[in-house]
Coordinates of C-alpha atoms in Angstrom, one line a residue:
M199 CA 19.9 1.7 -29.6
K200 CA 22.8 0.8 -27.4
H201 CA 24.8 3.9 -28.6
K202 CA 21.9 6.1 -27.5
K203 CA 22.1 4.7 -24.0
H204 CA 25.8 5.4 -24.0
Y205 CA 25.2 9.0 -25.2
I206 CA 22.5 9.5 -22.4
E207 CA 24.9 8.1 -19.8
L208 CA 27.6 10.4 -20.9
L209 CA 25.5 13.5 -20.8
L210 CA 23.9 12.6 -17.5
S211 CA 27.4 12.4 -16.0
L212 CA 28.2 16.0 -17.1
P213 CA 25.6 18.4 -15.6
G214 CA 25.7 21.8 -17.2
K215 CA 27.0 20.3 -20.5
Q216 CA 23.8 18.8 -21.8
H217 CA 22.7 21.5 -24.2
K218 CA 23.3 21.7 -27.9
G219 CA 26.7 23.3 -28.7
A220 CA 28.2 22.5 -25.4
T221 CA 31.9 21.5 -25.7
I222 CA 33.3 18.9 -23.3
S223 CA 37.0 18.4 -22.8
I224 CA 37.5 14.7 -22.0
T225 CA 40.0 11.9 -22.5
I226 CA 39.5 8.4 -23.8
G227 CA 40.5 7.1 -20.4
E228 CA 37.8 9.2 -18.7
L229 CA 35.2 7.9 -21.2
T230 CA 36.1 4.3 -20.4
K231 CA 35.1 5.0 -16.7
V232 CA 31.9 6.8 -17.6
L233 CA 30.7 4.3 -20.2
N234 CA 32.2 1.3 -18.4
C235 CA 33.9 -0.2 -21.4
T236 CA 37.3 -0.7 -23.0
P237 CA 39.2 2.1 -24.9
R238 CA 38.6 0.1 -28.1
N239 CA 34.8 0.1 -27.5
V240 CA 34.8 3.7 -26.5
K241 CA 36.3 4.6 -29.9
L242 CA 33.6 2.4 -31.6
V243 CA 30.8 4.2 -29.7
L244 CA 32.3 7.7 -30.6
R245 CA 32.4 6.8 -34.2
R246 CA 28.8 5.7 -34.2
L247 CA 27.7 8.9 -32.3
V248 CA 29.5 11.0 -34.9
E249 CA 28.1 9.1 -37.9
E250 CA 24.5 9.4 -36.6
G251 CA 24.8 13.1 -35.8
F252 CA 24.6 12.9 -32.0
A253 CA 28.0 14.6 -31.3
A254 CA 31.2 15.9 -32.9
W255 CA 34.5 14.5 -31.8
S256 CA 37.9 16.2 -32.0
A257 CA 40.7 14.0 -31.0
G258 CA 43.6 15.6 -29.1
V259 CA 46.9 14.9 -30.9
G260 CA 50.1 15.2 -28.9
R261 CA 50.9 15.8 -25.3
G262 CA 48.8 18.4 -23.6
H263 CA 46.1 18.4 -26.2
I264 CA 42.8 17.0 -24.7
S265 CA 40.1 15.6 -26.9
Q266 CA 36.8 17.5 -27.2
L267 CA 33.2 16.3 -27.6
T268 CA 30.6 18.7 -28.9
V269 CA 27.0 18.1 -28.1
I270 CA 24.8 18.2 -31.2
R271 CA 21.6 16.5 -30.0
E272 CA 20.3 17.7 -26.7
L273 CA 19.8 15.3 -23.8
E274 CA 16.0 15.9 -23.6
D275 CA 15.4 15.0 -27.3
V276 CA 17.5 11.8 -27.1
L277 CA 16.0 10.8 -23.8
T278 CA 12.4 11.2 -25.1
E279 CA 13.2 9.3 -28.3
H280 CA 14.9 6.4 -26.4
F281 CA 12.0 6.2 -23.9
N282 CA 9.4 6.2 -26.6
E283 CA 11.2 3.3 -28.3
L284 CA 11.2 1.3 -25.1
L285 CA 7.4 1.9 -24.7
A286 CA 6.6 1.1 -28.3
K287 CA 8.4 -2.3 -27.9
G288 CA 6.4 -3.0 -24.8
K289 CA 9.5 -2.9 -22.6
M290 CA 7.7 -1.5 -19.6
K291 CA 10.1 -2.9 -17.1
E292 CA 13.1 -1.4 -18.8
A293 CA 11.3 2.0 -19.0
I294 CA 10.5 2.0 -15.3
A295 CA 14.0 0.8 -14.4
F296 CA 15.4 3.7 -16.5
I297 CA 13.4 6.3 -14.6
S298 CA 14.3 4.7 -11.3
S299 CA 18.0 4.1 -11.8
H300 CA 19.1 7.3 -13.4
E301 CA 19.8 10.7 -11.8
L302 CA 17.6 12.6 -14.1
P303 CA 16.8 16.3 -13.9
P304 CA 13.4 16.7 -12.2
V305 CA 11.8 18.3 -15.3
L306 CA 12.9 15.4 -17.5
R307 CA 11.9 12.8 -15.0
D308 CA 8.4 14.3 -14.8
K309 CA 8.2 14.3 -18.6
L310 CA 9.2 10.6 -18.9
R311 CA 6.9 9.7 -16.0
A312 CA 4.0 11.4 -17.8
M313 CA 4.8 9.5 -21.0
L314 CA 4.7 6.3 -19.0
E315 CA 1.4 7.2 -17.3
N316 CA -0.1 7.4 -20.8
R317 CA 0.5 3.7 -21.2
M318 CA -1.5 3.1 -18.0
G319 CA -5.2 2.8 -17.4
F320 CA -7.4 0.8 -19.7
Q321 CA -5.9 -0.5 -22.9
L322 CA -7.1 -2.7 -25.7
E323 CA -4.3 -5.0 -26.9
Q324 CA -3.9 -7.7 -29.5
A325 CA -2.8 -11.2 -28.4
G326 CA -2.8 -13.4 -31.5
A327 CA -6.3 -13.3 -33.0
A328 CA -7.9 -12.1 -29.7
N329 CA -8.4 -8.7 -28.3
L330 CA -7.6 -8.3 -24.6
D331 CA -9.0 -5.7 -22.2
V332 CA -6.1 -4.7 -20.0
L333 CA -6.0 -2.5 -16.9
R334 CA -2.6 -1.1 -15.8
V335 CA -2.5 0.7 -12.5
T336 CA 0.5 2.3 -10.8
V337 CA 1.6 2.3 -7.2
T338 CA 4.2 4.6 -5.8
R339 CA 5.8 2.3 -3.3
K340 CA 7.3 -1.2 -3.5
L341 CA 4.8 -3.9 -2.9
G342 CA 5.3 -5.8 0.4
I343 CA 4.3 -9.1 1.8
F344 CA 1.8 -11.2 -0.2
D345 CA 1.2 -14.0 2.2
P346 CA -2.4 -14.0 3.6
A347 CA -1.0 -15.0 6.9
F348 CA 1.2 -11.9 7.2
A349 CA -0.1 -9.2 4.8
F350 CA -1.1 -6.1 6.6
T351 CA -0.8 -3.1 4.2
V352 CA -3.9 -2.0 2.3
T353 CA -2.7 -2.5 -1.2
E354 CA -1.4 -6.0 -0.6
V355 CA -4.6 -7.1 1.2
F356 CA -6.8 -5.7 -1.6
L357 CA -4.8 -7.6 -4.3
L358 CA -4.9 -10.8 -2.2
E359 CA -8.7 -10.5 -2.3
Q360 CA -8.6 -10.6 -6.1
I361 CA -6.6 -13.8 -6.0
Y362 CA -8.2 -15.7 -3.1
S363 CA -11.7 -16.3 -1.8
R364 CA -12.9 -16.8 1.8
L365 CA -15.7 -18.9 3.2
I366 CA -18.0 -15.8 3.4
D367 CA -17.8 -12.1 2.5
F368 CA -18.9 -9.1 4.6
D369 CA -21.2 -6.6 2.9
S370 CA -20.7 -3.1 4.5
A371 CA -23.8 -1.7 2.9
T372 CA -26.1 -4.1 4.6
Q373 CA -23.8 -5.1 7.5
R374 CA -24.5 -8.7 6.6
F375 CA -22.4 -11.7 5.6
L376 CA -22.8 -13.1 2.1
P377 CA -22.0 -16.6 0.7
S378 CA -18.7 -17.1 -1.0
L379 CA -16.9 -20.5 -0.9
A380 CA -19.6 -21.5 1.6
H381 CA -23.1 -21.3 0.2
A382 CA -24.7 -21.7 3.7
W383 CA -23.8 -21.8 7.4
E384 CA -25.4 -22.0 10.8
S385 CA -24.6 -22.1 14.5
N386 CA -26.0 -23.7 17.6
D387 CA -27.9 -21.7 20.1
D388 CA -24.9 -20.7 22.2
Y389 CA -22.5 -20.0 19.3
T390 CA -20.1 -22.8 20.3
A391 CA -20.4 -24.8 17.1
W392 CA -20.5 -23.3 13.5
T393 CA -21.3 -25.5 10.5
F394 CA -20.4 -24.5 7.0
Y395 CA -21.6 -26.0 3.7
L396 CA -19.2 -25.6 0.8
R397 CA -20.0 -25.1 -2.9
K398 CA -19.3 -28.0 -5.2
G399 CA -17.1 -27.7 -8.2
V400 CA -15.0 -24.8 -7.1
G401 CA -11.6 -25.0 -8.6
F402 CA -8.3 -23.5 -7.5
H403 CA -6.1 -21.9 -10.2
H404 CA -4.0 -25.0 -10.7
G405 CA -7.1 -27.3 -11.1
L406 CA -7.6 -28.8 -7.6
L407 CA -11.3 -28.9 -6.5
L408 CA -12.0 -27.2 -3.2
T409 CA -12.9 -29.5 -0.2
A410 CA -13.2 -29.0 3.5
E411 CA -9.6 -30.3 3.8
D412 CA -8.4 -27.0 2.2
V413 CA -10.2 -25.0 4.9
R414 CA -8.7 -27.0 7.7
F415 CA -5.2 -26.8 6.0
T416 CA -5.5 -22.9 5.8
L417 CA -6.4 -22.6 9.5
E418 CA -3.6 -25.0 10.6
R419 CA -1.1 -23.2 8.5
L420 CA -1.9 -19.9 10.2
R421 CA -1.0 -21.5 13.5
E422 CA 2.1 -23.3 12.1
V423 CA 3.7 -20.1 10.7
H424 CA 2.7 -18.1 13.8
S425 CA 0.6 -15.6 11.9
P426 CA -0.1 -12.3 13.7
S427 CA -3.8 -13.1 13.1
C428 CA -3.7 -16.3 15.1
W429 CA -5.5 -14.7 18.1
Q430 CA -8.7 -14.4 16.0
Y431 CA -9.0 -18.2 15.9
E432 CA -8.0 -19.0 19.5
D433 CA -11.5 -20.1 20.4
I434 CA -11.5 -22.8 17.7
A435 CA -10.8 -26.0 19.5
D436 CA -11.4 -28.4 16.6
I437 CA -12.5 -28.6 13.0
E438 CA -14.7 -31.6 12.3
I439 CA -14.8 -32.6 8.7
V440 CA -18.2 -34.1 8.2
S441 CA -17.8 -34.6 4.4
D442 CA -15.9 -33.0 1.5
Y443 CA -18.4 -30.2 1.5
C444 CA -19.4 -29.8 5.2
L445 CA -17.3 -28.9 8.2
I446 CA -17.9 -27.8 11.8
F447 CA -15.9 -25.4 13.9
R448 CA -16.1 -26.4 17.5
L449 CA -15.3 -23.6 19.9
R450 CA -14.0 -23.4 23.5
Q451 CA -16.5 -20.6 24.4
P452 CA -19.4 -18.8 22.8
N453 CA -18.3 -16.5 19.9
P454 CA -21.0 -14.8 17.8
F455 CA -18.3 -12.7 16.2
L456 CA -16.6 -15.7 14.5
L457 CA -18.1 -14.8 11.1
H458 CA -16.1 -11.6 11.0
F459 CA -12.8 -13.5 11.5
L460 CA -13.7 -16.1 8.8
S461 CA -14.4 -13.3 6.3
C462 CA -11.0 -11.6 6.6
A463 CA -8.0 -11.9 4.3
A464 CA -6.0 -14.0 6.7
M465 CA -8.6 -16.8 6.1
S466 CA -8.1 -16.7 2.3
I467 CA -8.4 -20.4 1.5
L468 CA -5.3 -22.1 0.2
P469 CA -5.0 -25.5 -1.5
H470 CA -3.7 -28.2 0.8
D471 CA -1.7 -30.1 -1.9
V472 CA 0.8 -27.3 -2.6
V473 CA 3.4 -25.5 -0.4
F474 CA 2.6 -21.8 -0.3
S475 CA 4.8 -19.5 -2.4
E476 CA 4.4 -15.8 -3.0
Q477 CA 5.7 -16.4 -6.5
K478 CA 3.1 -19.0 -7.3
M479 CA 0.0 -18.0 -5.3
L480 CA -2.9 -20.3 -6.0
G481 CA -6.4 -19.3 -5.0
T482 CA -10.0 -19.6 -6.2
G483 CA -10.4 -15.8 -6.8
A484 CA -11.4 -13.9 -10.0
F485 CA -7.8 -13.5 -11.0
K486 CA -4.8 -15.8 -11.1
L487 CA -1.2 -14.7 -10.7
V488 CA 0.9 -14.9 -13.8
E489 CA 3.9 -12.8 -12.7
K490 CA 5.2 -11.3 -9.5
A491 CA 8.4 -9.3 -10.0
A492 CA 10.0 -6.2 -8.3
Q493 CA 8.3 -3.8 -10.8
V494 CA 5.1 -5.5 -11.6
L495 CA 2.3 -7.8 -10.4
R496 CA 0.4 -9.3 -13.3
L497 CA -3.0 -10.9 -12.9
E498 CA -5.0 -12.8 -15.5
A499 CA -8.8 -13.5 -15.4
F500 CA -9.6 -17.0 -14.1
D501 CA -11.9 -18.5 -16.7
H502 CA -13.3 -21.1 -14.3
Y503 CA -14.0 -18.7 -11.5
F504 CA -17.0 -20.0 -9.5
R505 CA -18.8 -16.7 -9.9
E506 CA -19.1 -14.5 -13.1
R507 CA -15.8 -14.4 -15.0
A508 CA -14.1 -10.9 -14.7
W509 CA -14.7 -8.7 -17.8
L510 CA -11.0 -7.6 -17.6
D511 CA -8.6 -10.1 -19.2
L512 CA -5.4 -8.8 -17.6
V513 CA -4.5 -6.5 -14.7
E514 CA -1.0 -5.1 -14.2
I515 CA 0.1 -3.3 -11.0
W516 CA 3.3 -1.3 -11.8
H517 CA 5.6 0.1 -9.2
I518 CA 6.6 3.6 -10.4
P519 CA 8.3 5.8 -7.7
S520 CA 6.9 9.3 -7.5
D521 CA 7.9 12.4 -5.7
A522 CA 4.3 13.8 -5.6
P523 CA 1.0 12.5 -4.4
R524 CA -1.4 11.5 -7.2
E525 CA -5.0 10.5 -7.7
R526 CA -5.5 6.9 -8.9
Q527 CA -6.2 7.1 -12.6
F528 CA -8.4 4.7 -14.6
T529 CA -8.2 6.2 -18.1
L530 CA -9.7 4.6 -21.2
P531 CA -7.8 4.0 -24.4
H532 CA -7.6 7.0 -26.7
M533 CA -10.1 9.0 -24.7
D534 CA -7.9 11.8 -23.7
A535 CA -6.6 12.3 -27.3
A536 CA -10.1 12.2 -28.8
S537 CA -11.6 14.5 -26.2
G538 CA -9.0 17.3 -26.5
D539 CA -9.8 20.2 -24.1
H540 CA -13.0 18.5 -23.0
A541 CA -11.3 15.3 -21.6
G542 CA -12.4 16.2 -18.1
E543 CA -16.0 16.2 -19.2
N544 CA -15.7 12.4 -19.9
N545 CA -14.4 11.7 -16.3
R546 CA -15.9 11.7 -12.9
A547 CA -14.2 11.9 -9.5
M548 CA -15.1 9.3 -6.9
D549 CA -14.3 10.5 -3.4
S550 CA -14.4 8.1 -0.4
L551 CA -13.8 9.1 3.2
L552 CA -12.8 5.8 4.8
D553 CA -12.6 4.8 8.4
G554 CA -9.1 4.9 9.7
C555 CA -6.8 8.0 10.2
R556 CA -3.3 9.3 10.3
Y557 CA -1.9 9.5 13.9
L558 CA 1.2 10.0 15.9
I559 CA 2.1 7.2 18.3
F560 CA 4.6 7.4 21.2
N561 CA 7.1 4.6 21.8
F562 CA 6.7 3.4 25.4
S563 CA 9.0 0.4 24.7
M564 CA 12.2 2.5 24.9
P565 CA 13.3 5.1 27.4
G566 CA 12.9 8.8 26.8
I567 CA 11.0 12.0 27.6
Q568 CA 7.9 10.6 25.8
H569 CA 7.0 8.7 29.0
Q570 CA 6.2 12.1 30.6
S571 CA 2.5 13.0 30.3
T572 CA 3.2 16.7 30.2
F573 CA 5.6 16.1 27.2
R574 CA 2.8 14.3 25.4
Q575 CA 0.3 17.1 26.2
A576 CA 2.8 19.6 24.7
L577 CA 2.8 17.6 21.5
R578 CA -1.0 17.4 21.5
L579 CA -1.1 21.2 21.5
L580 CA 1.6 21.5 18.8
L581 CA -0.4 19.1 16.6
D582 CA -3.4 21.5 16.1
R583 CA -5.5 19.3 13.8
E584 CA -7.7 22.0 12.4
L585 CA -4.8 24.4 11.8
L586 CA -2.8 21.6 10.0
I587 CA -5.7 20.9 7.7
A588 CA -6.3 24.6 7.0
E589 CA -2.7 25.3 6.2
L590 CA -1.8 22.1 4.2
G591 CA -5.1 21.3 2.7
G592 CA -5.0 18.5 0.0
N593 CA -6.7 15.3 0.8
R594 CA -6.7 16.0 4.5
A595 CA -10.5 16.0 5.1
I596 CA -11.5 16.3 8.7
P597 CA -9.8 16.3 12.1
A598 CA -9.7 12.9 13.8
N599 CA -10.5 12.1 17.4
S600 CA -11.0 8.4 16.7
F601 CA -10.2 5.8 14.1
L602 CA -13.9 6.1 13.1
V603 CA -15.1 9.0 11.0
A604 CA -18.5 9.1 12.6
S605 CA -17.0 9.5 16.1
S606 CA -14.6 12.2 14.9
E607 CA -17.5 14.2 13.4
L608 CA -19.2 14.4 16.8
A609 CA -16.1 15.6 18.6
S610 CA -15.2 19.2 19.4
Y611 CA -11.6 20.5 19.0
E612 CA -9.9 23.1 21.1
S613 CA -6.8 24.9 19.9
G614 CA -3.9 25.6 22.3
S615 CA -1.3 28.3 21.8
L616 CA 2.4 27.7 21.2
A617 CA 3.0 29.4 24.6
D618 CA 0.9 26.8 26.3
A619 CA 2.8 24.0 24.5
E620 CA 6.1 25.6 25.5
A621 CA 5.1 25.8 29.2
L622 CA 4.1 22.1 29.2
L623 CA 7.4 21.2 27.4
R624 CA 9.4 22.9 30.2
A625 CA 7.3 21.3 32.9
S626 CA 8.1 17.9 31.4
G627 CA 11.8 18.2 32.2
Y628 CA 12.7 18.3 28.5
A629 CA 16.4 19.3 28.3
G630 CA 16.9 19.9 24.6
E631 CA 17.6 16.3 23.6
V632 CA 16.9 15.2 20.0
I633 CA 13.6 13.4 19.5
E634 CA 13.7 10.8 16.8
L635 CA 10.5 10.8 14.7
Y636 CA 9.9 8.3 11.9
Y637 CA 7.4 8.6 9.2
H638 CA 6.5 6.8 6.0
G639 CA 8.4 8.7 3.4
R640 CA 5.6 9.8 1.1
P641 CA 5.2 13.4 0.2
V642 CA 2.0 13.9 2.2
E643 CA 3.5 12.5 5.4
Q644 CA 6.7 14.5 4.8
Q645 CA 4.6 17.7 4.6
D646 CA 2.9 16.9 7.8
M647 CA 6.1 16.3 9.7
L648 CA 7.9 19.3 8.3
W649 CA 5.0 21.4 9.4
L650 CA 5.2 19.8 12.9
Q651 CA 9.0 20.2 13.0
Q652 CA 8.7 23.9 12.3
R653 CA 6.2 24.4 15.1
A654 CA 8.3 22.3 17.4
A655 CA 11.4 24.4 16.7
A656 CA 9.4 27.5 17.7
I657 CA 9.2 26.2 21.3
G658 CA 12.6 24.7 21.4
L659 CA 11.7 21.1 20.7
H660 CA 14.2 19.3 18.5
L661 CA 12.6 16.8 16.2
N662 CA 14.9 14.7 13.9
L663 CA 12.9 13.3 11.0
H664 CA 13.5 9.9 9.4
P665 CA 11.5 8.7 6.4
Y666 CA 11.1 5.0 6.0
V667 CA 9.6 2.5 3.5
I668 CA 6.8 0.3 4.8
A669 CA 7.8 -2.7 2.7
E670 CA 11.4 -2.6 4.0
V671 CA 11.0 -1.7 7.7
S672 CA 8.7 -3.4 10.2
P673 CA 7.0 -1.8 13.3
Q674 CA 9.1 -4.1 15.4
K675 CA 12.3 -2.7 13.9
L676 CA 11.1 0.9 14.1
A677 CA 10.3 0.4 17.8
Q678 CA 14.1 0.1 18.5
F679 CA 14.9 3.6 17.2
A680 CA 11.8 5.8 17.2
H681 CA 10.6 8.0 20.1
L682 CA 7.6 8.9 17.9
M683 CA 6.1 7.5 14.7
L684 CA 3.6 8.9 12.3
A685 CA 1.4 6.1 11.1
T686 CA -1.7 5.7 8.9
E687 CA -4.5 3.1 9.5
V688 CA -7.1 2.4 6.9
L689 CA -9.8 0.1 8.2
E690 CA -11.5 -2.4 5.9
N691 CA -15.3 -2.2 5.2
D692 CA -15.8 -4.4 8.2
T693 CA -14.7 -1.7 10.6
E694 CA -15.3 -3.8 13.7
L695 CA -12.9 -6.4 12.5
G696 CA -10.4 -3.7 11.4
L697 CA -10.4 -2.1 14.9
L698 CA -9.9 -5.4 16.7
R699 CA -7.1 -6.3 14.4
L700 CA -5.5 -2.9 15.1
F701 CA -5.7 -3.5 18.8
Y702 CA -4.8 -7.2 18.9
N703 CA -2.5 -8.1 15.9
E704 CA 1.1 -8.8 16.9
D705 CA 2.4 -6.9 13.8
S706 CA 0.5 -3.7 14.6
N707 CA 2.0 -0.4 15.8
L708 CA 0.2 -0.6 19.1
H709 CA 1.7 -4.0 19.8
H710 CA 5.3 -2.9 19.4
F711 CA 5.0 0.7 20.7
L712 CA 3.0 0.1 23.9
T713 CA 4.3 -1.7 27.0
I714 CA 3.0 -5.2 28.0
E715 CA 1.0 -3.5 30.8
Q716 CA -0.6 -1.1 28.4
R717 CA -1.5 -3.8 26.0
E718 CA -3.0 -6.0 28.8
R719 CA -5.1 -3.0 29.9
L720 CA -6.4 -2.6 26.3
R721 CA -7.2 -6.3 26.1
S722 CA -9.0 -6.3 29.5
I723 CA -11.3 -3.6 28.1
L724 CA -11.9 -5.6 24.9
A725 CA -12.1 -9.1 26.5
R726 CA -15.9 -9.4 26.2
Y727 CA -16.1 -8.0 22.7
V728 CA -16.4 -11.2 20.7
S729 CA -18.9 -12.8 23.1
L730 CA -21.4 -9.9 22.7
P731 CA -24.1 -10.5 20.0
S732 CA -25.1 -6.8 20.0
A733 CA -23.2 -4.4 17.7
A734 CA -24.3 -1.5 19.9
E735 CA -22.7 -3.1 23.0
R736 CA -19.5 -3.8 21.1
A737 CA -19.4 -0.1 19.9
Q738 CA -19.4 1.0 23.6
I739 CA -16.4 -1.2 24.3
V740 CA -14.5 0.3 21.4
E741 CA -15.3 3.8 22.6
E742 CA -14.0 2.9 26.0
A743 CA -10.8 1.6 24.5
E744 CA -10.2 4.7 22.4
Q745 CA -11.0 7.0 25.3
W746 CA -8.3 5.2 27.2
L747 CA -5.8 5.9 24.4
R748 CA -6.9 9.5 24.3
Q749 CA -7.0 10.5 27.9
D750 CA -3.3 10.1 28.5
N751 CA -2.3 10.9 24.9
W752 CA -0.7 7.5 24.2
L753 CA -1.4 8.3 20.6
L754 CA -2.4 11.6 18.9
Y755 CA -5.1 11.5 16.3
L756 CA -4.5 13.8 13.3
Y757 CA -7.0 13.6 10.5
H758 CA -9.1 11.5 8.2
S759 CA -8.0 11.4 4.5
R760 CA -10.2 11.6 1.4
F761 CA -9.3 9.0 -1.2
Q762 CA -9.9 10.2 -4.8
T763 CA -10.1 8.3 -8.0
Q764 CA -10.6 9.7 -11.5
L765 CA -13.0 7.5 -13.5
P766 CA -14.2 7.7 -17.1
L767 CA -18.0 8.0 -17.5
A768 CA -18.0 4.8 -19.7
L769 CA -16.5 2.8 -16.9
Q770 CA -19.2 0.5 -15.3
G771 CA -19.4 -1.9 -12.4
L772 CA -18.0 0.6 -9.9
A773 CA -17.6 -0.8 -6.4
I774 CA -15.2 0.9 -4.0
D775 CA -13.3 -1.8 -2.0
S776 CA -12.5 -1.7 1.7
F777 CA -9.3 0.2 1.0
G778 CA -10.4 2.8 -1.6
W779 CA -9.7 0.6 -4.6
L780 CA -12.1 -0.4 -7.3
D781 CA -12.9 -4.2 -7.3
F782 CA -11.3 -5.4 -10.5
S783 CA -13.6 -8.3 -10.9
K784 CA -16.6 -6.0 -11.4
L785 CA -15.2 -3.4 -13.7
W786 CA -16.2 -3.2 -17.4
I787 CA -16.3 -0.6 -20.2
K788 CA -19.5 0.5 -21.9
K789 CA -18.5 0.5 -25.5

């Protein structure tokens, strides 16, 4: 197999010479550099390639006579064969690394990626005498932070919810809180003391039984590591442990909103007897971590889960870089092959239009023309939301005038001309300077920004586009370089909590791109929020805060996206999670 890898490396280093019959003039010395081995080993590789019919070799004899290699087996055939061998042996990591690390022709890369995707979805696999139900799902970006105290991106938070449990859960359908690690709770009349009663016999993945001490430890850790979510628990003055299974949160002031804070991912309960490690995460959730590597996160069903054991035995999340947006696939084993041309009839599409949106935010923490209100008005006209959706289509669903879909649906949208935008640009004092615009480097965002860049160029505005990777660059770092940033916010099912976290969290875009004065103004509007027991009153405060962001164009709302998932009809237990994922703990296949 090693000689195949050498042959592939050789042909990949010689663009235009990869087809059958191509003749390559090359010396042994040049081959040592391409194959990264000694002249002796190069000769051994050549002999093997000739013996197995990969290539013909004519050694140059004498000065001025260069050796020649003739291609017998085409690159595509050998690549496909080598890749199939990796997959057949279960060497998924090597296969993914191969796609990621080689400069493959786009057509070949797409072909290999399609072969890899066929190994994804639901699989039935043998493990000794047992059959395992396995789900493999791909993500196109590297996974980021997996510490509940710091996780902020949707995929990471969703996966943490599979590993950990919280005291209570929020049910978006009924807008009520449901028991989880706590089976009951109550507050005093003025919401300054909250008592929680824990389940007995709940085990962590390493065997420790849950007690009130683990709850206290989790909250204290958030404060010790300076979690960006600490503001949520500022009202908690003390935690009184009444017994192993009863504790009281004593607050500095009334807070009827506390249940929302205790149901979020930041309060995923950790065991108090183990130092936290992302490589050895220990929770009480439906799945336990068995491997966390650069290419894969592997989760195994926890047999002693305090609720129903998950039907799936193993879940694997694979990082496979992709140049194109894709729907999330949950295919069943052998279904496509058995169904032939009617495969689509066995599938259904689940669409979800989630709260949250794509938006452009101006950076007020660094100097620049973006501080001029007329400049921001010009950008607002350039970013014609309805025109963008009409021209680019895809999963861009409806124009956004808020982070909340319901609010955006009630808004009216006026289109301005390029001439109007140009007039505002001139009035702002813009003198032709380059505006640095950063965006998450996925294809959809790139399309959005190329569209904007073209319209900007038409009125003389120079936008310099910079793609970035969320897992590698923080908002704090971006705030040092970006005049503008395209961002996406997807709110959890508990939209009230999601909005507050967006406005308050110290790792949010708003925190790093707005000035201290702007942030204080936002907080003054939201100050009474958690003390109000009425959701209608709280909604009015959110509308006031968003109106304040809109009126001077501190950020520009673009559109709400539609999340699409292809699902086999035999797949049961469908429950769309906060972030457009399917809850792994509830999935099962009707056989």
